[in-house]
Coordinates of C-alpha atoms in Angstrom, one line a residue:
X1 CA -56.5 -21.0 -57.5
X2 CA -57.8 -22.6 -54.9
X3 CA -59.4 -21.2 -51.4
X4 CA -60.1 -22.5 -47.9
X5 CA -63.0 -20.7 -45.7
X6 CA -62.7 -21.7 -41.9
X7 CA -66.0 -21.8 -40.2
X8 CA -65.7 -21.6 -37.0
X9 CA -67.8 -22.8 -33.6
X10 CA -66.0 -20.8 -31.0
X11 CA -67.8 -22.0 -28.2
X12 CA -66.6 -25.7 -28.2
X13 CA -63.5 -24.5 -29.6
X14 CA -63.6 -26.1 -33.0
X15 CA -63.6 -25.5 -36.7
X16 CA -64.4 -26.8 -39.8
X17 CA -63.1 -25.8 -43.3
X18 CA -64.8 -25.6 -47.3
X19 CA -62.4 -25.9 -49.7
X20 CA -62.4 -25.7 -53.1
X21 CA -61.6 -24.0 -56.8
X22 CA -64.1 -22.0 -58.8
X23 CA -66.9 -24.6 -59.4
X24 CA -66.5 -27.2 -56.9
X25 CA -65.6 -27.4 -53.1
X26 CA -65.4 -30.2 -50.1
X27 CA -66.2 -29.6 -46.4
X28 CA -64.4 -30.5 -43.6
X29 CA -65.5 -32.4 -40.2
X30 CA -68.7 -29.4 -40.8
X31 CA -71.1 -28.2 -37.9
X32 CA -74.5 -29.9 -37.3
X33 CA -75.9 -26.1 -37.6
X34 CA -75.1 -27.1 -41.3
X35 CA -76.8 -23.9 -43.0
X36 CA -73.7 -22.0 -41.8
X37 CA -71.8 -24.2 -44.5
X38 CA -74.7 -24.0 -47.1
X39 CA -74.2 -20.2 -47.1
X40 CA -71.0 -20.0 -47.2
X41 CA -70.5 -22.5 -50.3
X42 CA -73.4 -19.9 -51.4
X43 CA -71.4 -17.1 -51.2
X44 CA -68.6 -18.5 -52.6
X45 CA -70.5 -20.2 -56.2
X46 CA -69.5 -23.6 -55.4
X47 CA -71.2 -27.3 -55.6
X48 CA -70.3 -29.3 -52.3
X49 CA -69.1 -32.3 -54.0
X50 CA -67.8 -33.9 -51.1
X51 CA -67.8 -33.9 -47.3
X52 CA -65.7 -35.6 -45.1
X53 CA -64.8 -36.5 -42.0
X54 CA -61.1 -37.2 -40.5
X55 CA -63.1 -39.0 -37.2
X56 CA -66.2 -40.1 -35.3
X57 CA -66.1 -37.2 -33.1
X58 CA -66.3 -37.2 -29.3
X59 CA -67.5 -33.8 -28.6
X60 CA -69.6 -32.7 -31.0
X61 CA -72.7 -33.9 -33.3
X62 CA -71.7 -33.7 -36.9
X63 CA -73.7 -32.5 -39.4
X64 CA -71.7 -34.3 -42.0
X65 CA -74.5 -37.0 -42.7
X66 CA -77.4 -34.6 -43.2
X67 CA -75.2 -32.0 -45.3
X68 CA -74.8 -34.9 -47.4
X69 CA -78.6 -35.5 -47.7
X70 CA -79.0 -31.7 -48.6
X71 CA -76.2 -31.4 -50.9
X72 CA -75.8 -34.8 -52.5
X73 CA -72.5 -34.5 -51.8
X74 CA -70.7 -38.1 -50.8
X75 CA -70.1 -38.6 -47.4
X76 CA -66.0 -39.8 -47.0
X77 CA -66.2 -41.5 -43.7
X78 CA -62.7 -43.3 -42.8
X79 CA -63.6 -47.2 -43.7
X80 CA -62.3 -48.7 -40.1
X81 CA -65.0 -46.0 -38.4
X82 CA -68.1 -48.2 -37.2
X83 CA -71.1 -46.6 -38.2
X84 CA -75.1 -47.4 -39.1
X85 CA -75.2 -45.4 -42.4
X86 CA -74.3 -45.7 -46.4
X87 CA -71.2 -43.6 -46.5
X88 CA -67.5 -43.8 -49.0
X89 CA -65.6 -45.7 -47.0
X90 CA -61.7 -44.1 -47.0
X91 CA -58.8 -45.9 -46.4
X92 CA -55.0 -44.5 -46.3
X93 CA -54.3 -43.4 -50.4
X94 CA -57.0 -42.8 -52.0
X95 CA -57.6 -39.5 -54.1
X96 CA -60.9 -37.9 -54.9
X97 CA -61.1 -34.7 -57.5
X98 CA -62.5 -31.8 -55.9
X99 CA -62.1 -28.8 -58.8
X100 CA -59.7 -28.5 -62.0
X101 CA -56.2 -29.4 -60.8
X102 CA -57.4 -29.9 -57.2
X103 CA -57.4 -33.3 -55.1
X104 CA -57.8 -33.9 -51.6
X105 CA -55.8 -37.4 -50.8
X106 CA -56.2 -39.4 -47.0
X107 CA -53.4 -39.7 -45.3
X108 CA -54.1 -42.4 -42.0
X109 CA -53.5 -41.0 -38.8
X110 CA -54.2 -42.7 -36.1
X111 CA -53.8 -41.8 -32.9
X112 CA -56.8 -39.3 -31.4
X113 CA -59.1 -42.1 -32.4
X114 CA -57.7 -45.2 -34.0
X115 CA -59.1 -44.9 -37.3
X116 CA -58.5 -41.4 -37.6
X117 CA -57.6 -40.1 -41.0
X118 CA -56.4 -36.3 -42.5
X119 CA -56.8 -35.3 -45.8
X120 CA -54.1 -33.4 -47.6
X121 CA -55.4 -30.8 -50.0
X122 CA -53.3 -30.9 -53.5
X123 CA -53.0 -28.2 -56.3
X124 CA -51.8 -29.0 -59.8
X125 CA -49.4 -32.0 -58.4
X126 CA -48.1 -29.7 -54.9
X127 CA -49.2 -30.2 -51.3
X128 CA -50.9 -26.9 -50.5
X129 CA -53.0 -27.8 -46.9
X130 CA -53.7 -30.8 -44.6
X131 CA -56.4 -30.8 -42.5
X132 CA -55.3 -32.3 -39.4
X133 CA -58.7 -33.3 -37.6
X134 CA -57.8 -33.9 -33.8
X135 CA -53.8 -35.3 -35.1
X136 CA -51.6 -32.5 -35.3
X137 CA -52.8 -29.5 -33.6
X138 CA -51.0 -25.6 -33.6
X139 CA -48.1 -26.8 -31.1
X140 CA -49.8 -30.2 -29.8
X141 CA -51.8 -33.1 -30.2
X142 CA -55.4 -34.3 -30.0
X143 CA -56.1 -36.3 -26.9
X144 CA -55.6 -39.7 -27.0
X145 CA -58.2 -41.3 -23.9
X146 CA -61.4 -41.2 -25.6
X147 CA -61.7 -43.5 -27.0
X148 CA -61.1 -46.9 -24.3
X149 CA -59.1 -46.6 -21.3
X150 CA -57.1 -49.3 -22.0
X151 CA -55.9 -48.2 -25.6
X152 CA -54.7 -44.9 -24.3
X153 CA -51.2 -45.1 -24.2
X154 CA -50.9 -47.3 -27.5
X155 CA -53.2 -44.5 -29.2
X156 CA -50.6 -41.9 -27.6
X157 CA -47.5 -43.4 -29.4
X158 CA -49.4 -43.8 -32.3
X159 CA -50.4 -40.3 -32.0
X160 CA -46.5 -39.3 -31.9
X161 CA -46.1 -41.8 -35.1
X162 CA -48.8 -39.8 -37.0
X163 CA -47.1 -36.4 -36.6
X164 CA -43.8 -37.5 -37.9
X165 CA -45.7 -39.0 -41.0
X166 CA -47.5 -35.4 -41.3
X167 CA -44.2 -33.6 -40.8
X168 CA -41.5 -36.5 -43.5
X169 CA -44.6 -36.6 -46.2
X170 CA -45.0 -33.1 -46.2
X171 CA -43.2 -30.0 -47.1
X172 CA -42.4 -27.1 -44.4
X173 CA -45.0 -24.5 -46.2
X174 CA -47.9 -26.6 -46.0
X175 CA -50.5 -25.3 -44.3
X176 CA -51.8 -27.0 -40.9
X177 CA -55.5 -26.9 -40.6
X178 CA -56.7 -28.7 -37.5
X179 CA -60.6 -29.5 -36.4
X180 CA -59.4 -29.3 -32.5
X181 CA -56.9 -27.1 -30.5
X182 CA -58.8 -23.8 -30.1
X183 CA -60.4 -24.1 -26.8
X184 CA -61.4 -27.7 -27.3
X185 CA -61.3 -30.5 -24.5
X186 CA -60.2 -32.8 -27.2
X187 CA -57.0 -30.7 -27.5
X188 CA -53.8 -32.9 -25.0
X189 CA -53.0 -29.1 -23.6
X190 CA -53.7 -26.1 -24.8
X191 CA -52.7 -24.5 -28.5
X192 CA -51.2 -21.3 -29.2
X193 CA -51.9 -19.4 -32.0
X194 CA -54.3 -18.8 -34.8
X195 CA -52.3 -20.2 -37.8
X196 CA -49.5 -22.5 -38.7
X197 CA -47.7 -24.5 -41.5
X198 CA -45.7 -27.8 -41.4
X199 CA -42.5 -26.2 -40.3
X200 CA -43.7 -24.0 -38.0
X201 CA -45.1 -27.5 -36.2
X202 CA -41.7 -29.9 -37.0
X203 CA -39.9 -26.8 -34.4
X204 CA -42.4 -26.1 -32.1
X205 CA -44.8 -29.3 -31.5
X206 CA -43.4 -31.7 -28.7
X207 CA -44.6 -34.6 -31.0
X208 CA -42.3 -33.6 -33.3
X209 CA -39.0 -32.5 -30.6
X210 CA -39.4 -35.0 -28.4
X211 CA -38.5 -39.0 -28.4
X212 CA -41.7 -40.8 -28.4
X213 CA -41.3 -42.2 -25.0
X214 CA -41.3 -38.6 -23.0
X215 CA -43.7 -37.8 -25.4
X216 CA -46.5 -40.0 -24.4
X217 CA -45.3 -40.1 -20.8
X218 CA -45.9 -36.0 -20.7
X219 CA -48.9 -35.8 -22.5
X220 CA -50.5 -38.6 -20.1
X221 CA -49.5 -36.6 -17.0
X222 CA -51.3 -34.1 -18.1
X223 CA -54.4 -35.5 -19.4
X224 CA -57.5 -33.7 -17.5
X225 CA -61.1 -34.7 -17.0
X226 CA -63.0 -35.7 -20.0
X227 CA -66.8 -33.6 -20.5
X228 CA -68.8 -36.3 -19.3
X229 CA -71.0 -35.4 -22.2
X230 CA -68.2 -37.0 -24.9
X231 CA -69.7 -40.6 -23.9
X232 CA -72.8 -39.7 -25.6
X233 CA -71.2 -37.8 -28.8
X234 CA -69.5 -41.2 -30.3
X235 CA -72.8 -43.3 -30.4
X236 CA -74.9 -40.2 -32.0
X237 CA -72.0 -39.6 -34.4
X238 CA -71.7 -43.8 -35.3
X239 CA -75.3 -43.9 -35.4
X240 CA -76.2 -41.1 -37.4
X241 CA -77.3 -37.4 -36.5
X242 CA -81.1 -36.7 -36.9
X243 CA -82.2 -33.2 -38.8
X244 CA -82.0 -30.7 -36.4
X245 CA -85.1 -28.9 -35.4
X246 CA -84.7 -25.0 -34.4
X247 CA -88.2 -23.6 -34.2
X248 CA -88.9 -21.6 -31.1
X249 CA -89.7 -24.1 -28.1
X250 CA -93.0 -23.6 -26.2
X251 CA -93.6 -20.7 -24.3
X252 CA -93.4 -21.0 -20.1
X253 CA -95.1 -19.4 -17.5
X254 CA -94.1 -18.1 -14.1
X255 CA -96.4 -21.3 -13.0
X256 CA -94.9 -23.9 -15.1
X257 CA -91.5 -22.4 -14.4
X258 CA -92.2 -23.6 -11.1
X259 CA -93.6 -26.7 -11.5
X260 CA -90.8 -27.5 -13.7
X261 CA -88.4 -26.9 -10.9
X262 CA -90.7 -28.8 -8.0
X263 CA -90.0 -31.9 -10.6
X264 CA -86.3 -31.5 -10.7
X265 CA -85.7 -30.5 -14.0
X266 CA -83.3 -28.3 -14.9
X267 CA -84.3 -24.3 -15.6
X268 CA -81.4 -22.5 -16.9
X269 CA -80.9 -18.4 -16.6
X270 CA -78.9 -17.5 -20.1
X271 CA -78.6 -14.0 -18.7
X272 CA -75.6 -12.7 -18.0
X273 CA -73.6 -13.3 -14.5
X274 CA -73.9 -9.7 -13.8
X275 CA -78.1 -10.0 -14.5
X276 CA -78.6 -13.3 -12.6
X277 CA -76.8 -12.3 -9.7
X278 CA -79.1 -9.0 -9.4
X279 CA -82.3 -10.7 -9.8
X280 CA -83.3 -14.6 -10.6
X281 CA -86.1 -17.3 -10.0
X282 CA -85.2 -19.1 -7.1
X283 CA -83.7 -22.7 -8.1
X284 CA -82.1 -22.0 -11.7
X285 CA -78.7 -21.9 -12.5
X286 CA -77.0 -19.5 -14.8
X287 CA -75.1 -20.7 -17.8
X288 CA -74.4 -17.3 -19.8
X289 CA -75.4 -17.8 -23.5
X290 CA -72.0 -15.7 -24.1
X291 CA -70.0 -17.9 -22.5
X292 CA -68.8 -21.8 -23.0
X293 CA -72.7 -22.7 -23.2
X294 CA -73.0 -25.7 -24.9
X295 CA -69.5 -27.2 -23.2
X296 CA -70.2 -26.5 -19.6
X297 CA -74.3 -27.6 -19.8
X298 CA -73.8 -30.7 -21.5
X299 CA -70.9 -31.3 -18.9
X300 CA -72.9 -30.9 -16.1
X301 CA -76.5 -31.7 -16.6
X302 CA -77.4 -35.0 -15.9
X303 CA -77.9 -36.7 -19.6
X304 CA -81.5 -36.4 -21.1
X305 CA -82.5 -34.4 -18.2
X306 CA -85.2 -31.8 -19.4
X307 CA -84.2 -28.4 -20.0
X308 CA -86.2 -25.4 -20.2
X309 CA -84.2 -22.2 -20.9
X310 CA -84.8 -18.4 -19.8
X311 CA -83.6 -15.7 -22.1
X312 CA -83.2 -11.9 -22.2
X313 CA -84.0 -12.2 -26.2
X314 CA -85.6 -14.4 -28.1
X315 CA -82.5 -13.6 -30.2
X316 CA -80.7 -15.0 -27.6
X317 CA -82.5 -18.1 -27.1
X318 CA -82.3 -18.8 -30.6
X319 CA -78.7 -19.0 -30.5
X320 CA -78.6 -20.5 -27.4
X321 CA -80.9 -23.8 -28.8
X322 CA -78.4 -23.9 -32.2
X323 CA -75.3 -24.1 -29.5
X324 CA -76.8 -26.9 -27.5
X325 CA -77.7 -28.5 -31.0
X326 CA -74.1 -29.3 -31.6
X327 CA -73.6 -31.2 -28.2
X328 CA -76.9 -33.0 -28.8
X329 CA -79.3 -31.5 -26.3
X330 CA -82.0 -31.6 -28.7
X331 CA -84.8 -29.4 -27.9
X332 CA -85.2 -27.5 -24.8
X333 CA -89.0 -28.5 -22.5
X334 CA -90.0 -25.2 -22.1
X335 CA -88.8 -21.3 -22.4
X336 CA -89.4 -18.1 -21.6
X337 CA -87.8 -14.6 -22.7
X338 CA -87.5 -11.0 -21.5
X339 CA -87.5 -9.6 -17.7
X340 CA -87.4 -12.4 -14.5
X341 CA -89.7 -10.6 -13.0
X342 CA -92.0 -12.3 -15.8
X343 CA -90.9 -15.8 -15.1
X344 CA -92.2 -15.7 -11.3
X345 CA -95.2 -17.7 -9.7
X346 CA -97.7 -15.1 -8.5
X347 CA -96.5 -14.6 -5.1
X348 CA -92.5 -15.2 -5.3
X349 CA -89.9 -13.0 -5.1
X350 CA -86.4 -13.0 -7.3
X351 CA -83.5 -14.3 -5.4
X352 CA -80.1 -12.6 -5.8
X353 CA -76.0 -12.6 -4.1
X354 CA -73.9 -10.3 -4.1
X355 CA -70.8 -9.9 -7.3
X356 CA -67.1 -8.5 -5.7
X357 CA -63.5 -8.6 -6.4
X358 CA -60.6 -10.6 -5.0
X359 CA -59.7 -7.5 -3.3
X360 CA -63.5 -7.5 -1.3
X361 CA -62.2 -11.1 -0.5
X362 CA -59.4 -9.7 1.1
X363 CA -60.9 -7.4 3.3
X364 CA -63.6 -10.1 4.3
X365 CA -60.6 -12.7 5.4
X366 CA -58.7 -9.5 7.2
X367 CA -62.4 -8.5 9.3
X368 CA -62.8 -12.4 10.5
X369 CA -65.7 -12.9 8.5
X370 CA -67.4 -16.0 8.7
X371 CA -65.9 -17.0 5.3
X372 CA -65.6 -20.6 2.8
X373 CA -63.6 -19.5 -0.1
X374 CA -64.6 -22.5 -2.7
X375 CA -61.9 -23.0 -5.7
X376 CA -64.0 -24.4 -8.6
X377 CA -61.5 -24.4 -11.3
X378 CA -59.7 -27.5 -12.6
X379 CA -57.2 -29.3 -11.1
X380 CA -54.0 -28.4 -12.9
X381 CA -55.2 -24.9 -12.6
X382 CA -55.2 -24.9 -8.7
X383 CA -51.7 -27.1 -9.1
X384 CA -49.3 -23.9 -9.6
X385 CA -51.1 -21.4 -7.4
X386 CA -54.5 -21.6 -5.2
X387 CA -56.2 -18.7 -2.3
X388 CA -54.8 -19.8 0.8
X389 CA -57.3 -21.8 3.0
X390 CA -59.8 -22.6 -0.1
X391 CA -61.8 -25.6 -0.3
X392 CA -61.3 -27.4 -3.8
X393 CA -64.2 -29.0 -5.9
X394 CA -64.2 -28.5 -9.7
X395 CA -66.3 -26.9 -11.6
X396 CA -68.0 -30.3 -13.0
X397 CA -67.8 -32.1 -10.5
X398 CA -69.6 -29.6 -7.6
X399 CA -73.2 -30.4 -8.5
X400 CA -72.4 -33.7 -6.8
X401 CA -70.3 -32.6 -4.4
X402 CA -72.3 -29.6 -2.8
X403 CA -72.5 -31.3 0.6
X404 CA -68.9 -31.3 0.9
X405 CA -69.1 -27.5 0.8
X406 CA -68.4 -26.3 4.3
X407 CA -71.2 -24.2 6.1
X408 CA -70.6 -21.2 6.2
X409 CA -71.2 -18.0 3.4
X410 CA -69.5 -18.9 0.3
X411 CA -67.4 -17.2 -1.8
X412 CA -66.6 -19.1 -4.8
X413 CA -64.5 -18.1 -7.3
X414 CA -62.7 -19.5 -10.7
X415 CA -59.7 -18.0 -13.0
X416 CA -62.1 -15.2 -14.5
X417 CA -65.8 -15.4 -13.3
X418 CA -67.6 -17.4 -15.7
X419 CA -67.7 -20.9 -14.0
X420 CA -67.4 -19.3 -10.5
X421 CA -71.1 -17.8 -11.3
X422 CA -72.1 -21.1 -12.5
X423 CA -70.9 -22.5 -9.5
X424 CA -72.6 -19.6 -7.3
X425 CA -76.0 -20.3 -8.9
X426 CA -75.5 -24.5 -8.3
X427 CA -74.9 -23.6 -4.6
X428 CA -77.4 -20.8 -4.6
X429 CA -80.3 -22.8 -5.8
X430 CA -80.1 -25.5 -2.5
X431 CA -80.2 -22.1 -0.1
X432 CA -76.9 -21.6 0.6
X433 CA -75.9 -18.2 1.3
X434 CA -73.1 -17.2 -1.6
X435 CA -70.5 -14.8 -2.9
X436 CA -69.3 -14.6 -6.9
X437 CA -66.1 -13.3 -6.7
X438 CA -66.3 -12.0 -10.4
X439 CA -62.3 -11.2 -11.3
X440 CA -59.1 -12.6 -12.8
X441 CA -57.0 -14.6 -10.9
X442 CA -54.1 -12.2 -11.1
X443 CA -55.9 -9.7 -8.4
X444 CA -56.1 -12.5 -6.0
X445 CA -51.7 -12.6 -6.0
X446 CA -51.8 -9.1 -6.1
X447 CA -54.0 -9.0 -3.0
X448 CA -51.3 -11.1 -1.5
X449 CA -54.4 -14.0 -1.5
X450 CA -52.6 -17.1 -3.0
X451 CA -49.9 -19.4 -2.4
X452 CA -47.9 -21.7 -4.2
X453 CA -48.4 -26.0 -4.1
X454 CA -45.4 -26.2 -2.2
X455 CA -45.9 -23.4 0.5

């Protein structure tokens, strides 16, 4: 029998597989955190014979070359893939033995990146499981733009192409097991779902309903901003990841806290939203370590900018320095743990704003208050249904954008709360005076707040 462990990192919205039988096992597009993958082949009593990758990936670091190193696994890298190290090149066909009466066979699919390649998981002569990579997601497709501007759309029918292979070389109970499509920005929209097979997909996966044509002419409407931090992933990823190095970074003063900030680097609050907003040093930003750390950081922070990271825990900075591992923020400057109060200069105080609901927004726009309501979600989010009057600058793109922000006292909100207290902290570190409106989206049209695009 053979079995299949999914490992995944929620936070980018990814996951990665081990496969195997009873002695032997291969992992799939793995983590750089790579000792998550080392345990769990330990728990299972199985040799990593091989690991592979179905792309160069353009939103994460890989940890595929140095689990190689550990292992001495070979490294499958698809052969058209440019890259700096020794690896196995794959091409379309070819067949390695994983266990007793287990193979794992590539299967070319091009399309999220042009050299692109899934690997179909066989068991005594019978298809059993493909992992899809960033081709054929739970109801879509990986994104096709990230690769060259210019190759977009051909990548996009390509893209179509490589699901119908998946879906005429396969049978309806194989099992679909994608790298992409649970929160990912490398997903072309949004995935539903947890699990699904071959047949499942050929029903429900517009790459498979639809002619090519509306296909790619949909899923290019739709295409949103890419994290600006994907230019760097390729080039690591080609290049070859470094070992990763997760001992505790040097401990910071309330002194060198500040001196930090004087020189424009970047101090970030891991603390919760509902924490930072009560108390904080004066100039950091809040990026919960609960939240989509590692995505929205590396999106926003100007690239090999220093870091230095406050923490409630050292338990939480540790995980907070293996999450901004994977998106190849390296080692943080600086940090300090445990109360703000701690992290002052003698002489300072803590800064805080206020936390309320859509329905304190309400009653704010009904008194006449001197009110900027500042939409920081995405655009296709704000395309349906936005607060009536708000000012629109995403998320990503506000730290450049902050003098567009009206005068006025700000109360900034998102779909849930997470990236409006981002946002809050941006605008609350140059002085402005700011509101988190900390609440879903649906109390705002309850409130009778919003409006529709065409009103």
């Amino acid at each position: 029998m053979f079995f299949v462990d999914t490992l995944e990192t929620e936070g980018l919205g990814n996951r990665s597989y081990l496969a195997g039988g009873a002695a032997t096992a291969v992992v799939v597009d793995p983590p750089r955190d790579v000792e998550r993958v080392v345990a769990a082949a330990a728990g299972r009593g199985v040799r990593i014979a091989y690991v592979v990758e179905t792309h160069i990936h353009n939103d994460y670091v890989t940890g595929g070359l140095e689990l190689s190193r550990l292992t001495g696994a070979q490294y499958l890298v698809p052969a058209s893939a440019r890259v700096s190290f020794d690896r196995v090149p794959v091409v379309d066909g070819d067949s390695v033995a994983v266990d007793s009466g287990l193979s794992l066979r590539a299967l070319a699919t091009p399309g999220h990146t042009p050299h692109h390649t899934a690997y179909v998981l066989v068991e005594d002569g019978r298809e059993v499981a493909a992992f899809t990579g960033g081709s054929l997601l739970i109801g879509t497709v990986g994104r096709p733009d990230l690769v060259e501007p210019r190759l977009t759309e051909q990548l996009a029918r390509s893209q179509h192409a490589s699901a119908h292979r998946l879906a005429g070389e396969l049978h309806d109970d194989v099992q679909v097991l994608p790298t992409h499509g649970f929160g990912s920005f490398c997903s072309s929209s949004q995935a539903e779902g947890d699990a699904t097979t071959i047949g499942k997909e050929r029903t429900g996966n517009d790459a498979l309903t639809q002619d090519v044509d509306t296909f790619v002419a949909q899923m290019l409407a739709g295409l949103e901003d890419v994290p600006a931090y994907y230019a760097h992933m390729g080039p690591v990823n080609a290049d070859g990841p470094a070992p990763v190095d997760l001992t505790p970074p040097r401990a910071a003063d309330g002194e060198e806290i500040a001196q930090r900030l004087a020189a424009g680097e970047w101090v970030v609050d891991l603390r919760s939203r509902t924490a930072f907003s009560q108390g904080h040093v004066a100039g950091t930003f809040n990026f919960e370590a609960e939240g989509k750390l590692a995505t929205y950081l590396a999106w926003l922070i100007p690239w090999g900018k220093p870091v230095t990271l406050l923490a409630a825990s050292a338990e939480q900075l540790a995980e907070a320095q293996r999450e901004l591992v994977r998106v190849g923020i390296e080692r943080p400057a600086a940090a300090a743990t445990g109360e703000p109060s701690s992290w002052l200069r003698t002489g300072d105080d803590l800064r805080s704003f206020p936390r309320v609901d859509f329905a304190t927004l309400k009653q704010a726009l009904d008194r006449g208050d001197d009110v900027v309501v500042l939409d920081v979600r995405r655009d296709s989010e704000r395309a349906d249904e936005r607060v009536r009057g708000s000012v629109h600058i995403p998320l990503h793109e506000l730290h450049k954008r902050t003098g567009e922000v009206p005068a006025g006292v700000v109360w900034v909100h998102c779909a849930g709360g997470m990236r409006a207290a981002i946002a809050a902290s941006l605008l609350d570190a140059e002085g402005r005076d700011v509101v988190a409106v900390d609440d879903g989206f649906d109390a705002a049209r309850n409130a009778g707040l919003t409006v529709t695009a065409s009103s």
